[in-house]
XYZ file of C-alpha atoms in Angstrom:
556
model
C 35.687 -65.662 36.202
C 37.140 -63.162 33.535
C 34.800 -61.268 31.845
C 35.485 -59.336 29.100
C 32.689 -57.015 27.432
C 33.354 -54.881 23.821
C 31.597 -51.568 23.850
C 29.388 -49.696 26.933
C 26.914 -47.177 26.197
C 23.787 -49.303 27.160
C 24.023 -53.002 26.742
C 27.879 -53.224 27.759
C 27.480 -50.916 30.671
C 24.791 -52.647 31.838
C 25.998 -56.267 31.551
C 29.023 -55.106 33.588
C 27.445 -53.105 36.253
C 24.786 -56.148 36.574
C 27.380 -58.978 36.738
C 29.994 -56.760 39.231
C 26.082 -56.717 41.769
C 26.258 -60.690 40.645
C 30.267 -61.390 41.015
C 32.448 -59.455 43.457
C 35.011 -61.402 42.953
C 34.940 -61.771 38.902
C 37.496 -59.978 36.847
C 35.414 -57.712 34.623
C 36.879 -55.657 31.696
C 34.595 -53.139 29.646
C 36.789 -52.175 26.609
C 35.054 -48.935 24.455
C 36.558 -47.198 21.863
C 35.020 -44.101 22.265
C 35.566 -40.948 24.891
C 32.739 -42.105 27.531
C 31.872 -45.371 28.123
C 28.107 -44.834 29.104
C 26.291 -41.626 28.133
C 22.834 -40.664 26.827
C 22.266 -41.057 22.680
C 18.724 -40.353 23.064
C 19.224 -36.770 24.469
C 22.043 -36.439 21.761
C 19.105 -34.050 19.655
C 17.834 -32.315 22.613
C 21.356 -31.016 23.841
C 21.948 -29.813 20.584
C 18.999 -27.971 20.206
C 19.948 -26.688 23.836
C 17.018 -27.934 25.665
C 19.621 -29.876 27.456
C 21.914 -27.371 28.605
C 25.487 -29.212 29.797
C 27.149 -31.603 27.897
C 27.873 -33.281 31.462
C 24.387 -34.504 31.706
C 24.877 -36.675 28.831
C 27.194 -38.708 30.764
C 25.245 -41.300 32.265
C 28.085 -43.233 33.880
C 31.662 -42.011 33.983
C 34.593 -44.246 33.688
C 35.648 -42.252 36.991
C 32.381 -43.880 38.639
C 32.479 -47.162 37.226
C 35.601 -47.684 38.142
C 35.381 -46.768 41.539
C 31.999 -48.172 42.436
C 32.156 -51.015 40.876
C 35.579 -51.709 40.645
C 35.592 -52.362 36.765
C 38.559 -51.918 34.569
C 37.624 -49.498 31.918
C 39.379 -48.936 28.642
C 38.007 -46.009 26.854
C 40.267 -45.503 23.734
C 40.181 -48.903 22.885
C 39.225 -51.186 20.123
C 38.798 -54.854 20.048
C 39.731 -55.479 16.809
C 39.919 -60.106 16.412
C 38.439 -62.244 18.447
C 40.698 -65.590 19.239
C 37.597 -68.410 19.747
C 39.896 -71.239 20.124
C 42.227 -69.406 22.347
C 39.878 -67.566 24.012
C 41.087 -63.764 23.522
C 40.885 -60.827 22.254
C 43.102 -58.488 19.930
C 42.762 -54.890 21.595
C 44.393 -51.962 19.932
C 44.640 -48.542 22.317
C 43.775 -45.876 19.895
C 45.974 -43.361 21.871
C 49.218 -45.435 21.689
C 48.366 -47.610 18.789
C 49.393 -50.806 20.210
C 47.840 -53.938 19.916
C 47.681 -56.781 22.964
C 45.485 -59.820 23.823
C 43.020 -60.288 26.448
C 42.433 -63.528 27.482
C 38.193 -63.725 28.858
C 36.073 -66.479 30.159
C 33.388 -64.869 28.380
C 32.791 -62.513 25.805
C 29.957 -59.939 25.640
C 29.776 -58.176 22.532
C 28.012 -54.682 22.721
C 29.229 -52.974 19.550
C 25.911 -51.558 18.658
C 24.675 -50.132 15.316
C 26.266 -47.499 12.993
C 24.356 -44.890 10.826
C 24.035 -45.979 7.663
C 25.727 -44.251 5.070
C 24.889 -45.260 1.655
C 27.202 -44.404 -1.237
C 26.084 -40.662 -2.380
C 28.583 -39.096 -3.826
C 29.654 -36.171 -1.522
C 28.500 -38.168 1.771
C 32.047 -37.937 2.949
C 31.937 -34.240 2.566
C 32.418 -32.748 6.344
C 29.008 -31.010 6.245
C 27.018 -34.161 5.900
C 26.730 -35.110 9.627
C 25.080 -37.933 11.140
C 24.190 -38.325 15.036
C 25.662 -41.591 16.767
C 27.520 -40.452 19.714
C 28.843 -37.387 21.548
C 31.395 -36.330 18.872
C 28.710 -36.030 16.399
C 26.790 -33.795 19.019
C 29.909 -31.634 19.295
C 30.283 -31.192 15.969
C 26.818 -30.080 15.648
C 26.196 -28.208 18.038
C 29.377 -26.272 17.536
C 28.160 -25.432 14.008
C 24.209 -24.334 14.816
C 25.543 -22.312 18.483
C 29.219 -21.025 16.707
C 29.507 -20.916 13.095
C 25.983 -19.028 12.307
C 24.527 -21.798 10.478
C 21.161 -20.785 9.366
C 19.668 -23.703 6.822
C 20.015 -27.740 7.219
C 18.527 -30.624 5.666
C 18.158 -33.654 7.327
C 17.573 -37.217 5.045
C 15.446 -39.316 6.563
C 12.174 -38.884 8.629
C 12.971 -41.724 11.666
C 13.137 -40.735 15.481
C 16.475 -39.636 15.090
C 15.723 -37.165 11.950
C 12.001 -35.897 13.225
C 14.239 -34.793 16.691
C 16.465 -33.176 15.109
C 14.087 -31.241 13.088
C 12.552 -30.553 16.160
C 15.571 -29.297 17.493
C 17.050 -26.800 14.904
C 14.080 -25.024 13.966
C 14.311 -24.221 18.337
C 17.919 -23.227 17.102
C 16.336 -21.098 14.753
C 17.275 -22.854 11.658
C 15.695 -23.489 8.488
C 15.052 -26.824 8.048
C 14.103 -29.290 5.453
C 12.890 -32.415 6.009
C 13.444 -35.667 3.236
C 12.361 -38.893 3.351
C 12.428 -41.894 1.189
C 8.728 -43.067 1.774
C 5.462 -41.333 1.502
C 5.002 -40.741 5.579
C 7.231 -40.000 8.315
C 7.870 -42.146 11.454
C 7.346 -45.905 9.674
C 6.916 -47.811 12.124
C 3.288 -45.986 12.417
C 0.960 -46.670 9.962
C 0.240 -43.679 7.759
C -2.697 -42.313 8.439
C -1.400 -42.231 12.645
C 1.153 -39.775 11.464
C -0.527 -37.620 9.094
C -1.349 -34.826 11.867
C 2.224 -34.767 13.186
C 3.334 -34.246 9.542
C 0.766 -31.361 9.375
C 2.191 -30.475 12.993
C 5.776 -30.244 11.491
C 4.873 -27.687 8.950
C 3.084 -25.776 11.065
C 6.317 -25.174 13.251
C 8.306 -24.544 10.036
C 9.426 -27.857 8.722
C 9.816 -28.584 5.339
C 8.580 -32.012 4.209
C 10.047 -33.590 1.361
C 7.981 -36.805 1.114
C 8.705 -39.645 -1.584
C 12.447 -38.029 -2.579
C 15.455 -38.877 -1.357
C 18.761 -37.106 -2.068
C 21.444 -38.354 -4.271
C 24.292 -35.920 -4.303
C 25.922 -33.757 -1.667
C 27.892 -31.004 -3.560
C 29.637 -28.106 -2.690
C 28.161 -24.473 -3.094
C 30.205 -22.935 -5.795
C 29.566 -19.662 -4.050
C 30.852 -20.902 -0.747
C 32.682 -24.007 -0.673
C 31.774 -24.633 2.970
C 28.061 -24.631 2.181
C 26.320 -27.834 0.525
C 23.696 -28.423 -2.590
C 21.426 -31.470 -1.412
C 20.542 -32.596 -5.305
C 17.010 -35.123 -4.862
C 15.773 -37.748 -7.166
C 13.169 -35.393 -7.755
C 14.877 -32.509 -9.024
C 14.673 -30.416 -6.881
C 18.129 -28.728 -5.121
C 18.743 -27.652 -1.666
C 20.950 -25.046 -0.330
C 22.172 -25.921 3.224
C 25.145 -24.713 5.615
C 25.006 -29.026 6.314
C 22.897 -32.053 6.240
C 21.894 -34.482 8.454
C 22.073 -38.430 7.288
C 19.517 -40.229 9.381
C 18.293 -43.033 7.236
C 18.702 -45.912 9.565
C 21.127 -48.075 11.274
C 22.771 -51.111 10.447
C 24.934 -53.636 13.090
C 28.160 -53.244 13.536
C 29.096 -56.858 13.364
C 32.683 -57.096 11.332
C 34.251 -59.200 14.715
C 31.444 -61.341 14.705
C 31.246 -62.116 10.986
C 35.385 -62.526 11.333
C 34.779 -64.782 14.128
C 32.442 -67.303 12.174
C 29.453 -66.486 14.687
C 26.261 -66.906 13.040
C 24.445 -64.030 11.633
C 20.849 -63.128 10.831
C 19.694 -62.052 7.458
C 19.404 -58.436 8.615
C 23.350 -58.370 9.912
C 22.440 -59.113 13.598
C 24.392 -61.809 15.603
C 21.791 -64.789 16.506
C 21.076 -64.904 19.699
C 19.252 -67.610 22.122
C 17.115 -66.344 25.093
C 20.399 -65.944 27.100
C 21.535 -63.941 24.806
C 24.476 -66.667 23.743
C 25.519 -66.992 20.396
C 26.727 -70.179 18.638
C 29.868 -69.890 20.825
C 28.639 -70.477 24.381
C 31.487 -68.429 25.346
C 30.201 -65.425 23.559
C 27.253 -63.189 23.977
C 25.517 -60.293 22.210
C 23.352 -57.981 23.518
C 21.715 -54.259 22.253
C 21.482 -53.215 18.429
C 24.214 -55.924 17.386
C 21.801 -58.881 18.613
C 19.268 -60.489 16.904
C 16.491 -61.502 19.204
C 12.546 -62.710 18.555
C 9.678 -60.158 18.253
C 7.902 -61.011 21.352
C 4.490 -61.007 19.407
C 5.310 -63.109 16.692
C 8.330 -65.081 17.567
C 9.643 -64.074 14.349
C 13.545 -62.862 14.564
C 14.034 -59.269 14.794
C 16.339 -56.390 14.783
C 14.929 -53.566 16.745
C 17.259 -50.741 18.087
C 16.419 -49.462 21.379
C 17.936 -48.494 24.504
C 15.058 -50.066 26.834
C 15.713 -53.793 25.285
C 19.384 -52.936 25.194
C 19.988 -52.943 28.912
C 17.758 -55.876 29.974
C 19.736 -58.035 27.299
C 22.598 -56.560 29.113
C 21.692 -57.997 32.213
C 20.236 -61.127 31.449
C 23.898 -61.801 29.632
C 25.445 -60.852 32.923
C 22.620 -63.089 35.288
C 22.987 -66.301 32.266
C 27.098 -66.118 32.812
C 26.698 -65.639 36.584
C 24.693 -68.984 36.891
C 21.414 -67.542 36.872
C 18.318 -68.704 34.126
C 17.380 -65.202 33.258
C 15.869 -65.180 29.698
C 15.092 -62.661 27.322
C 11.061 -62.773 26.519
C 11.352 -60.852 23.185
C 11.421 -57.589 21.766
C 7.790 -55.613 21.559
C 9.307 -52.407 19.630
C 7.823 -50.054 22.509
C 8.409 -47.055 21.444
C 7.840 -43.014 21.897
C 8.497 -39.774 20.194
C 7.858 -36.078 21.024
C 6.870 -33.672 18.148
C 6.653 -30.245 18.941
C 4.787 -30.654 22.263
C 2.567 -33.991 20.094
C 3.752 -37.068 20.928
C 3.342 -40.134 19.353
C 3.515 -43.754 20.921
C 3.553 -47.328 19.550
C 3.794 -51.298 20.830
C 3.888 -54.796 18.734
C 3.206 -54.822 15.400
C 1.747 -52.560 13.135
C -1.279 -52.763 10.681
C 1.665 -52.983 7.676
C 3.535 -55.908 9.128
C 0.708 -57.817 9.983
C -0.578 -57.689 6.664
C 2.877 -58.678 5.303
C 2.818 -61.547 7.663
C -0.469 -62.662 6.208
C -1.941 -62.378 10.501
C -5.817 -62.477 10.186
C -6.290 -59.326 12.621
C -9.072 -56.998 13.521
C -8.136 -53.117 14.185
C -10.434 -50.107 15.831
C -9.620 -46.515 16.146
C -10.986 -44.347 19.455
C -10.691 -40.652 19.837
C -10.708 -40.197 23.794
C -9.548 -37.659 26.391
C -6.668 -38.003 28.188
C -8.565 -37.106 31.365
C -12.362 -36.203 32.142
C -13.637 -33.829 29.726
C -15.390 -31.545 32.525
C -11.880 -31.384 33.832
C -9.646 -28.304 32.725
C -6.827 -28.776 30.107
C -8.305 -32.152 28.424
C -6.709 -32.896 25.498
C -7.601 -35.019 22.619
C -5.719 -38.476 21.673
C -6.055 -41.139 19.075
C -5.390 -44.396 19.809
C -5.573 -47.157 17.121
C -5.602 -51.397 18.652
C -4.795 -54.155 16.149
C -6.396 -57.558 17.951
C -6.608 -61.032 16.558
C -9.549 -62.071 15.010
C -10.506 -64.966 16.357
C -9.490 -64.747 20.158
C -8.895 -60.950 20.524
C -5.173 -60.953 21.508
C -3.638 -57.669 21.088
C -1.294 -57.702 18.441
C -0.370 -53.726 18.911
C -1.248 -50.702 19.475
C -0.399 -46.836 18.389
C -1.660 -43.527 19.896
C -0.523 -39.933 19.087
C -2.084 -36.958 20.913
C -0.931 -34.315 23.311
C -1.039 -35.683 26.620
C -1.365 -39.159 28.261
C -0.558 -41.003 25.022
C 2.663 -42.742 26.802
C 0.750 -43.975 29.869
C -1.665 -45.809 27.481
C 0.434 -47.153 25.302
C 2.611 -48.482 28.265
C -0.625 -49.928 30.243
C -1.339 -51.950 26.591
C 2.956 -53.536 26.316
C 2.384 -54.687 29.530
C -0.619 -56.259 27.985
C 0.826 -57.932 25.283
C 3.314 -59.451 27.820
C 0.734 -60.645 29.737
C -1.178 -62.647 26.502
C -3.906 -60.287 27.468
C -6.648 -60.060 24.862
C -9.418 -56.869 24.369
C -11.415 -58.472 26.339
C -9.201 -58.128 29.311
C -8.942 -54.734 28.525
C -12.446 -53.920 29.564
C -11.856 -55.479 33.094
C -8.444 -53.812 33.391
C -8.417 -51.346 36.667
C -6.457 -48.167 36.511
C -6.017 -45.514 38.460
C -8.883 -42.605 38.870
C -9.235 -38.862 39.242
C -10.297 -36.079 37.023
C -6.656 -34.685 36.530
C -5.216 -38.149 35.359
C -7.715 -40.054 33.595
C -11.477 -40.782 33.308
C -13.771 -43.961 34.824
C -13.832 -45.390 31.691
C -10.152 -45.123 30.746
C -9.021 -45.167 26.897
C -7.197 -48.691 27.644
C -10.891 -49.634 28.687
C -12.752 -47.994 25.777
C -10.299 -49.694 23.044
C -11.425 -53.189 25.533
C -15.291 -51.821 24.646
C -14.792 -50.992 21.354
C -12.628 -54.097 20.167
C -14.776 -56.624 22.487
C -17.807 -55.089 20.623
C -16.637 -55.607 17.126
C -15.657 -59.659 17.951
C -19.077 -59.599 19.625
C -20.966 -58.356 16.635
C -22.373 -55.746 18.941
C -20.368 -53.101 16.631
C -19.582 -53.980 13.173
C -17.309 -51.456 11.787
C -15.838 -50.772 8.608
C -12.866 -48.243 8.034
C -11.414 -45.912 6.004
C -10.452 -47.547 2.485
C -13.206 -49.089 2.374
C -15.936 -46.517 3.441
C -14.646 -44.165 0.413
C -14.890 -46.542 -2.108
C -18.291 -47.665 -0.925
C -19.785 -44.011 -0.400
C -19.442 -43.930 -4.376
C -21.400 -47.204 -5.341
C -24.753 -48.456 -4.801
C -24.100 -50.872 -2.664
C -24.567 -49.254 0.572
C -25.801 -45.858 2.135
C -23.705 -43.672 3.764
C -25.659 -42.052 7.203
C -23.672 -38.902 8.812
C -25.420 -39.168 12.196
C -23.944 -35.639 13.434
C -25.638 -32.360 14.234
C -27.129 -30.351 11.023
C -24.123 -27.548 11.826
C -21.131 -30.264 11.770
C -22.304 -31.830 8.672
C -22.665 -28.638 6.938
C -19.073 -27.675 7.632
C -18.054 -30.786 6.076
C -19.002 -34.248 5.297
C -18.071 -37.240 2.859
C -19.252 -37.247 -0.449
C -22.835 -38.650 -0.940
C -23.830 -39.340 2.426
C -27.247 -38.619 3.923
C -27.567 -36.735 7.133
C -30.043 -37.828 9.931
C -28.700 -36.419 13.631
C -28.725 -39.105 16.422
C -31.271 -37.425 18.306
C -33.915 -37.669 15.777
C -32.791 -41.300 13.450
C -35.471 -43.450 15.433
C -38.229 -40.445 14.153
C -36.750 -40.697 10.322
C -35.996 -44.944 10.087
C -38.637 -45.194 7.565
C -36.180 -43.099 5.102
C -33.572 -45.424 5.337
C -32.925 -48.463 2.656
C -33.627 -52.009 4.081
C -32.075 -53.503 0.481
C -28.931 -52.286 1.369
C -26.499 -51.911 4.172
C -26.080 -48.790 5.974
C -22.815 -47.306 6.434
C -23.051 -44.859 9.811
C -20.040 -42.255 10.592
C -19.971 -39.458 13.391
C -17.222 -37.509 14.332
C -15.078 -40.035 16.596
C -17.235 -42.706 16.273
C -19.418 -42.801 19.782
C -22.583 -41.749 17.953
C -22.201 -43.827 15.028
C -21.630 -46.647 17.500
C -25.248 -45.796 19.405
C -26.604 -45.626 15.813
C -25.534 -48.736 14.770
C -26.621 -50.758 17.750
C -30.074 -48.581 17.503
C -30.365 -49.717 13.355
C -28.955 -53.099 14.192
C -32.321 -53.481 16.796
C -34.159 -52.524 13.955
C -32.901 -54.905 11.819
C -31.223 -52.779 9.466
C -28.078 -54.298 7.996
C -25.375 -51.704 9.476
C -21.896 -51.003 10.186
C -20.311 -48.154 11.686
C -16.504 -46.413 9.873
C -14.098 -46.878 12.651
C -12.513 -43.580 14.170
C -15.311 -41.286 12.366
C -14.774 -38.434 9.715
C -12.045 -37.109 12.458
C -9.701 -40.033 11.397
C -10.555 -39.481 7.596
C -10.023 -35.973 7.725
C -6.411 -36.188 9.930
C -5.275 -39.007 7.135
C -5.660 -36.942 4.138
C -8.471 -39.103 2.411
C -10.994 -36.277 2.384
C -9.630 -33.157 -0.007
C -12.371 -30.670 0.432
C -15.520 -30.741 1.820
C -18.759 -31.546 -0.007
């Protein structure tokens, strides 16, 4: 068996380490036309903003180690640049020489990932507009923020890539500006998730530019190696460079040349092998399309984690073994300043698109016992089907613990698991690492609760434009002190501790809106009104979540 795989970093690599542990005896070729055939792109923004000291770490494998462990034949310096399907080869150019030969293969894996995209801006060719894709673009980098005294950047785009970044010149001790497109940052949140992180970012020097985008890179007049970011909004922006990190799009020119089929977002259709129309060929990592494991829908989601298990199950599908790819979940993390924020399956915005009929709660817990020292303070939002309770998805953002709850819920959503499995759901136990009643088990309570009846809830959107009508009356069931420091507009205040003293003041001709400040006591309240036959619901997440998403402006 000859096995011949285009491009490493994290699919390729993997599909060839995997199939070598399958194969000893195949003939495997990993052709990539960069420097390093397997090294770290996530840590890319952390070694430039020197939290990851040597370069060398980046390296993940070595073409030194691959080909002596595993006995591969690595070609850095390469390109495959035609693929031969009838013949069964390759056209491979070395990029040092500039020759061109054929490789013959059994089968084909193509790993040729995703490329920034660069739309056409005038000036984007300029050498001070950067963008961060592999280890050259890290050199470049941080050559200019550790060597050339570059004090000001601007980064376009507010994704993983461009929020790290920030992240990691302002610890170079840049001034840095921040643009994106749409009205939030990180989009595969839904807005109001992210609003504190945004908050966060200015608060460590960040300057958002929400709802612009930039449409000219131009040279400073007074120094030509400086740049003028012009926006769409006016606005200009002096920088020593700028950072393009607007998204990525598949690298798929052999595939398109080759007459393999394509998916309407550029990916190359896969089956749950990984094959493509050609059952000679694969594709695997940011160049595949695959299903959304929640929907079934196909996707294009670009990330490392479902990048090497598509890697592999290529490898174990070619090697006679039924491995098959269960779907992407979009599982993902980001750090922000010490805040991290954490996501699975789909968000409240795609499910709406998709037309889902879904249920959603918001909790506010600790990330371990609250008598404990150091608790900290998450927010974790579940989206559930509302009929059965599966969980559709799930975000949290918070200090600590956020990525070992968001992780415990994926595995859910693999499992088919619905809320209700969430309250049975045992996890580990002691005041340092988590509480009895674990936030996985409190979204279970909360969620289980609201398909009960037990807790009807309303949220945000709604609670605003109701707290202005007649319709309903809107009961702040905090302490006398909290709702004096701020409340929402035209809401009564009755604490907890004295509601079942003061029921006779409360409308039974019109429903009863109850909000605390995470939501616990306006649960109790609502199950307390709902005993008294009171027609009540209770605003999901409390006046904390209004107040972190920006609905509330000042206090009345």
């Amino acid at each position: 068996m000859k096995i011949v795989i285009v491009g490493a970093v994290a699919g390729g690599a993997s599909a060839a380490a995997r199939a070598r542990r399958l194969d000893e005896d195949a003939e495997i070729i990993l052709i990539e036309r960069g420097t390093e055939p397997s090294f770290a792109n996530c840590g890319l923004p952390y070694y430039v903003g020197g939290e990851i000291e040597s370069r060398s770490k980046l390296l993940v494998a070595p073409a030194a180690m691959l080909r002596q462990r595993h006995r591969l034949d690595v070609r850095t310096r390469h390109e495959v640049v035609g693929i031969d399907r009838d013949a069964r080869s390759v056209s491979v150019k070395n990029l040092g020489t500039g020759e061109t030969y054929c490789e013959s293969y059994d089968r084909l894996i193509l790993s040729t990932g995703a490329a920034p995209f660069r739309p056409p801006i005038p000036g984007i060719e300029g050498a001070h507009v950067l963008e961060l894709r592999d280890l050259c673009d890290a050199d470049r980098m941080h050559d200019l923020v550790t060597t050339q005294c570059s004090r000001r950047a601007v980064i376009v785009g507010a994704g993983f890539i461009g929020v790290e970044v920030a992240e990691n010149l302002i610890r170079r001790g840049l001034d840095v500006t921040l643009v994106e497109l749409g009205g939030q940052i990180l989009s595969p949140w839904d807005m109001e998730m992210v609003r504190p992180l945004e908050d966060h970012l200015r608060e460590k020097g960040v300057k958002l530019q929400l709802n612009d985008s930039a449409i000219e890179f131009a040279s400073c007049p007074q120094n030509e190696n400086n740049l003028i970011v012009k926006l769409d909004s006016g606005r200009t922006l002096p920088a020593c460079f700028a950072v393009v990190c607007i998204g990525v799009r598949p690298v798929n020119k052999l595939a398109v040349d080759a007459g393999l089929e394509i998916g309407s977002r550029g990916g190359i259709i896969t089956n749950e092998h990984m094959q493509t129309n050609d059952p000679n060929i694969y594709a695997v990592g940011d160049v595949a399309e695959v299903s959304d494991f929640v929907t079934g829908e196909p996707t294009q989601i670009p990330l490392a984690g479902p990048a090497n298990r598509q890697g592999r199950i290529a490898a174990d599908h070619i090697c006679g073994r039924s491995s098959k790819y269960r779907g992407t979940q979009g599982t993902s993390v980001v750090g922000v300043f010490g805040q991290t924020a954490a996501m699975t399956g789909q968000n409240e915005k795609q499910l709406r698109r998709s037309g889902h009929a879904f249920r959603k709660i918001y909790i506010h817990p600790k990330d371990h016992a609250g008598y404990f020292p150091g608790a900290t303070q998450m927010t974790l939002k579940l989206l559930f089907d509302s009929v059965d309770g599966r969980i559709l998805g799930a975000q949290a953002v918070g200090t600590n613990g956020v990525d070992k709850r968001i992780d415990v819920i994926s595995m859910a959503i693999q499992a088919g698991m619905s809320v209700y499995d969430l309250e049975e759901v045992e996890l580990c136990y002691a005041p340092q690492f988590g509480s009895a009643k674990d936030p996985v088990n409190m979204a279970g309570f909360v969620a289980s609760g609201v398909l009960r009846g037990d807790h009807p809830v309303v949220h945000m959107g709604d609670e605003l434009t109701i707290s202005e009508s007649n319709e309903s009356e809107l009961l702040d069931v905090r302490s006398e002190q909290e709702f004096a420091r701020g409340h929402l507009p035209n809401a009564r205040n009755i604490p907890l501790e004295v509601l079942r003293e003061n029921l006779a003041e409360l409308p039974r001709d019109r429903r009863i809106v109850v909000y605390c400040h995470v939501g616990l006591r306006g649960y109790m309240a609502t199950r307390l009104l709902q005993q008294h036959k009171f027609d009540v619901t209770n605003l999901s997440g409390g006046f904390r979540l209004v107040q972190n998403s920006g609905q509330l402006k000042e206090k009345s």
